[in-house]
Amino acid sequence: MASTTRQFRRRLADVQFGNYLPFYSRLSEEQRFAYKLLAPGLAMMCIIHFLPIIWGTLISFMGVNSTYAQQWHRAPLVGLENYFDVLDPGTVVGSRFWFSIRQTVIFAVGSLVVTYVLGLTAALVLNQQFKGRFVARTLLLLPWVAPVVVTLLIWRMMFQQQSGIINNILLSIGLINEPIYWLIGDNAIWTLVLTHSWTQFPLVMIMLYAGLQGIPEQLYEAASIDGAGRWEKFRYITFPQLKPVSAVVVLLVMLWTMINFTAPYVLLGAQPPRSGQVGILYIYEFAFSNYQFGRGAAMSVVLFIIAMTMAMIYYKYLFDDDFTEGDE
Amino acid sequence: MSRVIIDNLTKEYNSPGGSIVAVDDLNLAIDDGEFVVFVGPSGCGKSTTLRCVAGLETVTGGSIQFDDEDVTDQKPKERDIAMVFQNYALYPHMTARENMAFGLKMSTDLSKEEINERVEDTAEMMGIEELLEDKPKALSGGQQQRVALGRAIVRDPEVFLMDEPLSNLDAKLRAQMRTELQQLQNELDVTTVYVTHDQTEAMTMGDRIVVLNDGQLQQVGTPLECYHRPANQFVAGFLGSPPMNFLTVEADLENGALRNSMFTLPVSDSVAAEIDSPNLVLGIRPEHIELTDTPETHGEPDRLIETEVTVTEPMGDVTNVYLDIGGESVTVTTDGKTGASAGDRLYMHVPAAKMHLFDAETGDAIKHSDEPIDSTSVPETSSPAETA
């Protein structure tokens, strides 16, 4: 094993990037090794992420529609026209796009609140000493480990208005008198929030659980002696100590939810009810059903900029020097 | 201030291999305002005892009383105690001010202004006014230590509990804080239980020291009592640096002597009367041995043992000379100007008055040295433990 690693290192050391990258020759041996290890990942990132982003941005400035669907590069350059169209609340596409952004924010913030509360509660429970907590931990991870499409389809079945088990239970215990339309009408967005949160909370749980494990026991002992009760210990020790992990969790869940396609698409379909029409579904429908690729791309870029701006503002104000303070 | 009474305290931990007894039937009464130091090697149960007093551990048996109140089953917050931890346990996300105010905020009804005032008064006393707005991360070890002490003092508790509070400081700062802590405790006059594994701290700081080993109480007494009248061989060997020398001997009562393959030492009739076991351990402190290279002019030639110097350790003011007596090593603390060097053949003098005798099987003390123990001064010991 060790000799294989050595051979690998030696081979890697022989790779001569210096011929192509002028700055490369100024790097130390260790830095070069680091770049070589990063290279495959970066190459994949380029193909999967960066190139499509550039391509999409390019298309957003071109009039790519059904006419040019086969030969997008022949489409005329239209400047910012696509952007004016989709951002103008006066047009049909514009007003629907803004509505979908609103639904996206509800989807993201709603999911964040539900996943965080569920994840934190589960993490706090797992962090207690009780028999069977390893089994509990495995069970709680299932929603995340299971294939997400399967989970979503099961939820979709359970949420059916007539045949779904959820309405059945609610009716039989007398909480409701009429079956609820979960997947159509105004409830769709909340059903989406709940279902998506279900698939995401175990990840939040595991991250917060790891954070909890990192809090020194002595802080709780000191707090006990200082006279803090259970709630005060949570309020003044646990919660502040989880801040660095929470910051990452919040950022990730927000971003992942904003760009999540699977949950809305599988749960609500390609033609979702109006309330369930989150940005990404609307863009998909608009671009691929109407063959309006130029405008669709423009909307994607807008969504991308909104998500990035939110992340940057968040990063700037919450990830300041306080960010690492919980480490010790 | 409180009187603390520990009554038949037992603490057992369950482990896969059966239960482990950390504290075994401990009895102790700590007077109001007294500074008591628990000392012993790692795993002797001293920290566990302290944690039981704090309420951080449940006890398996026995009781703990503050004055006449049984606090055995009370939560830490009900006990009116303050504790200083080895690694300070300051809340990393709070400033020094918030750290110190936290206890008052949790356990009293004081207004914000009153809390602030008390925090600032205490900070002034500790000399940390300038640091109040800093977070622990920005403070040095010594400063963190002061904040941790301040956090305990500001509470004005009935009992102070300190769990090796100086162990994380460097040697110089430790010596300085040792003195400061004593002064503070004198001023505040609060009952203090202090845990340490460092015998120098135990000797210099405590009104009384409590020596523990394997969860069992070995001796309680003033530092000098424990040093000069050790109850058993463990206490004798634990206190003092370099430690007491031990030589196995056999009692030859008919001839009034202690014998070893290398030497014979006469014992007085009064001492011989105390001896009831043939197998003994002779103990003698390094500073009580005298070295000579002219046995013929010595006043007590029958108490001289011929030895060979193996190593000398000049410490400046004193020199530690290591001798070999038939495979057993003996340390002697001599004047720093000694001319002894490795390979020298010297005679060591074991004064009868300074000699200790222990039962080889039980370890119990049979005879002590006659050093006075009512003086308040502490025996001069060079202390490499300081740098340990």
Short mmCIF file of C-alpha atoms in Angstrom, two decimals, chain A residues 14-204:
data_model
loop_
_atom_site.label_atom_id
_atom_site.label_comp_id
_atom_site.label_asym_id
_atom_site.label_seq_id
_atom_site.Cartn_x
_atom_site.Cartn_y
_atom_site.Cartn_z
CA ASP A 14 7.04 13.76 -12.82
CA VAL A 15 4.06 15.51 -14.40
CA GLN A 16 5.41 18.71 -15.85
CA PHE A 17 2.77 21.41 -15.63
CA GLY A 18 5.54 23.99 -15.78
CA ASN A 19 5.57 23.82 -19.55
CA TYR A 20 2.03 25.14 -19.71
CA LEU A 21 1.70 27.32 -16.62
CA PRO A 22 4.38 29.99 -16.25
CA PHE A 23 3.63 30.69 -12.54
CA TYR A 24 3.97 27.01 -11.82
CA SER A 25 7.76 27.03 -11.80
CA ARG A 26 7.75 29.50 -8.90
CA LEU A 27 5.77 27.20 -6.60
CA SER A 28 7.31 25.06 -3.89
CA GLU A 29 7.35 21.30 -4.26
CA GLU A 30 4.49 20.97 -1.77
CA GLN A 31 2.34 23.55 -3.51
CA ARG A 32 2.88 21.82 -6.83
CA PHE A 33 1.82 18.55 -5.32
CA ALA A 34 -1.30 20.21 -3.97
CA TYR A 35 -2.20 21.63 -7.37
CA LYS A 36 -1.69 18.26 -9.00
CA LEU A 37 -4.08 16.66 -6.54
CA LEU A 38 -6.60 19.43 -7.16
CA ALA A 39 -6.34 19.22 -10.92
CA PRO A 40 -8.77 16.32 -11.60
CA GLY A 41 -11.44 17.80 -9.36
CA LEU A 42 -11.05 21.21 -10.91
CA ALA A 43 -11.27 19.70 -14.38
CA MET A 44 -14.56 18.00 -13.48
CA MET A 45 -15.88 21.20 -11.93
CA CYS A 46 -15.05 23.00 -15.17
CA ILE A 47 -16.96 20.54 -17.29
CA ILE A 48 -19.95 20.15 -14.99
CA HIS A 49 -20.30 23.64 -13.52
CA PHE A 50 -18.24 26.43 -15.03
CA LEU A 51 -18.75 25.67 -18.71
CA PRO A 52 -22.57 25.43 -18.43
CA ILE A 53 -22.61 28.65 -16.44
CA ILE A 54 -20.68 30.43 -19.18
CA TRP A 55 -22.77 28.78 -21.88
CA GLY A 56 -26.02 29.69 -20.14
CA THR A 57 -24.89 33.26 -19.62
CA LEU A 58 -23.98 33.45 -23.30
CA ILE A 59 -27.38 32.14 -24.39
CA SER A 60 -29.13 34.64 -22.12
CA PHE A 61 -27.89 37.39 -24.44
CA MET A 62 -29.09 35.58 -27.58
CA GLY A 63 -32.51 35.08 -29.10
CA VAL A 64 -32.44 31.28 -28.86
CA ASN A 65 -35.99 29.96 -29.41
CA SER A 66 -37.62 27.05 -31.22
CA THR A 67 -36.20 28.28 -34.53
CA TYR A 68 -32.66 28.02 -33.33
CA ALA A 69 -33.10 25.07 -30.98
CA GLN A 70 -30.88 22.88 -33.15
CA GLN A 71 -28.27 25.54 -33.94
CA TRP A 72 -28.13 27.83 -30.96
CA HIS A 73 -24.94 29.46 -32.10
CA ARG A 74 -26.72 30.92 -35.16
CA ALA A 75 -29.26 32.76 -33.02
CA PRO A 76 -29.01 36.56 -33.15
CA LEU A 77 -27.46 38.52 -30.29
CA VAL A 78 -30.22 40.48 -28.62
CA GLY A 79 -28.25 42.27 -25.92
CA LEU A 80 -30.22 42.74 -22.69
CA GLU A 81 -33.62 42.24 -24.34
CA ASN A 82 -34.23 38.89 -22.64
CA TYR A 83 -33.47 40.43 -19.29
CA PHE A 84 -35.83 43.37 -19.87
CA ASP A 85 -38.58 40.92 -20.80
CA VAL A 86 -38.27 38.63 -17.81
CA LEU A 87 -37.66 41.40 -15.27
CA ASP A 88 -40.55 43.60 -16.40
CA PRO A 89 -43.46 42.92 -14.04
CA GLY A 90 -45.76 44.42 -16.68
CA THR A 91 -45.39 41.48 -19.05
CA VAL A 92 -46.97 38.08 -18.48
CA VAL A 93 -43.60 36.31 -18.36
CA GLY A 94 -42.17 39.00 -16.08
CA SER A 95 -45.01 38.94 -13.58
CA ARG A 96 -44.96 35.16 -13.47
CA PHE A 97 -41.19 35.16 -13.08
CA TRP A 98 -41.32 37.55 -10.11
CA PHE A 99 -44.09 35.46 -8.59
CA SER A 100 -41.91 32.36 -8.97
CA ILE A 101 -39.00 34.17 -7.27
CA ARG A 102 -41.33 34.97 -4.39
CA GLN A 103 -42.35 31.30 -4.16
CA THR A 104 -38.67 30.34 -4.31
CA VAL A 105 -37.91 32.54 -1.33
CA ILE A 106 -40.85 31.02 0.58
CA PHE A 107 -39.60 27.56 -0.40
CA ALA A 108 -36.04 28.35 0.71
CA VAL A 109 -36.81 30.18 3.94
CA GLY A 110 -39.61 27.78 4.88
CA SER A 111 -37.43 24.74 4.25
CA LEU A 112 -34.59 26.33 6.16
CA VAL A 113 -36.74 26.92 9.22
CA VAL A 114 -38.27 23.44 9.16
CA THR A 115 -34.99 21.59 8.45
CA TYR A 116 -33.11 23.58 11.06
CA VAL A 117 -35.70 23.06 13.78
CA LEU A 118 -36.11 19.36 12.95
CA GLY A 119 -32.35 18.84 12.54
CA LEU A 120 -31.46 20.63 15.76
CA THR A 121 -34.12 18.80 17.76
CA ALA A 122 -32.96 15.44 16.42
CA ALA A 123 -29.31 16.34 17.06
CA LEU A 124 -30.07 17.38 20.63
CA VAL A 125 -31.92 14.13 21.25
CA LEU A 126 -29.11 12.05 19.76
CA ASN A 127 -26.61 13.90 21.91
CA GLN A 128 -28.27 12.57 25.06
CA GLN A 129 -26.99 9.40 26.62
CA PHE A 130 -29.67 6.79 26.11
CA LYS A 131 -29.80 3.18 25.11
CA GLY A 132 -30.38 2.64 21.41
CA ARG A 133 -29.15 6.03 20.28
CA PHE A 134 -26.99 4.42 17.61
CA VAL A 135 -30.04 2.71 16.19
CA ALA A 136 -31.94 5.99 16.44
CA ARG A 137 -29.16 7.77 14.59
CA THR A 138 -29.24 5.28 11.75
CA LEU A 139 -33.02 5.46 11.50
CA LEU A 140 -32.95 9.23 11.46
CA LEU A 141 -30.45 9.20 8.62
CA LEU A 142 -32.69 7.04 6.43
CA PRO A 143 -34.66 9.86 4.78
CA TRP A 144 -31.39 11.27 3.56
CA VAL A 145 -29.77 8.00 2.58
CA ALA A 146 -32.82 6.72 0.68
CA PRO A 147 -32.97 7.71 -3.02
CA VAL A 148 -34.60 11.10 -2.97
CA VAL A 149 -36.92 10.41 -5.92
CA VAL A 150 -38.31 7.35 -4.15
CA THR A 151 -38.88 9.32 -0.96
CA LEU A 152 -40.60 12.09 -2.88
CA LEU A 153 -42.83 9.68 -4.77
CA ILE A 154 -43.88 8.03 -1.52
CA TRP A 155 -44.74 11.41 -0.05
CA ARG A 156 -46.67 12.24 -3.21
CA MET A 157 -48.72 9.09 -2.76
CA MET A 158 -49.31 9.87 0.90
CA PHE A 159 -50.43 13.39 0.10
CA GLN A 160 -53.06 12.32 -2.48
CA GLN A 161 -56.34 14.01 -1.73
CA GLN A 162 -58.58 10.92 -2.05
CA SER A 163 -56.37 7.92 -1.55
CA GLY A 164 -53.55 9.42 0.48
CA ILE A 165 -52.84 8.06 3.94
CA ILE A 166 -52.33 11.51 5.44
CA ASN A 167 -55.87 12.69 4.71
CA ASN A 168 -57.09 9.28 5.81
CA ILE A 169 -55.45 9.57 9.19
CA LEU A 170 -56.45 13.19 9.70
CA LEU A 171 -60.06 12.31 8.84
CA SER A 172 -60.18 9.26 11.03
CA ILE A 173 -58.85 11.05 14.11
CA GLY A 174 -61.27 13.89 13.42
CA LEU A 175 -58.74 16.69 12.90
CA ILE A 176 -60.31 17.58 9.56
CA ASN A 177 -63.79 17.06 8.09
CA GLU A 178 -62.95 17.39 4.41
CA PRO A 179 -59.99 15.85 2.62
CA ILE A 180 -57.32 18.50 2.03
CA TYR A 181 -55.86 19.22 -1.40
CA TRP A 182 -52.18 18.99 -0.52
CA LEU A 183 -50.68 18.91 -3.97
CA ILE A 184 -52.84 21.43 -5.81
CA GLY A 185 -54.00 24.90 -4.91
CA ASP A 186 -52.41 27.17 -2.32
CA ASN A 187 -51.25 24.33 -0.08
CA ALA A 188 -48.79 23.03 -2.67
CA ILE A 189 -45.93 25.30 -1.64
CA TRP A 190 -46.22 24.24 2.02
CA THR A 191 -46.43 20.58 1.10
CA LEU A 192 -43.30 21.15 -0.95
CA VAL A 193 -41.57 22.82 2.02
CA LEU A 194 -42.46 19.94 4.35
CA THR A 195 -41.46 17.20 1.93
CA HIS A 196 -38.20 18.82 0.93
CA SER A 197 -37.37 19.46 4.59
CA TRP A 198 -37.96 15.79 5.33
CA THR A 199 -35.32 14.78 2.80
CA GLN A 200 -32.85 17.42 4.00
CA PHE A 201 -33.08 17.47 7.78
CA PRO A 202 -30.88 14.41 8.44
CA LEU A 203 -27.92 16.21 6.88
CA VAL A 204 -28.55 19.23 9.08
#
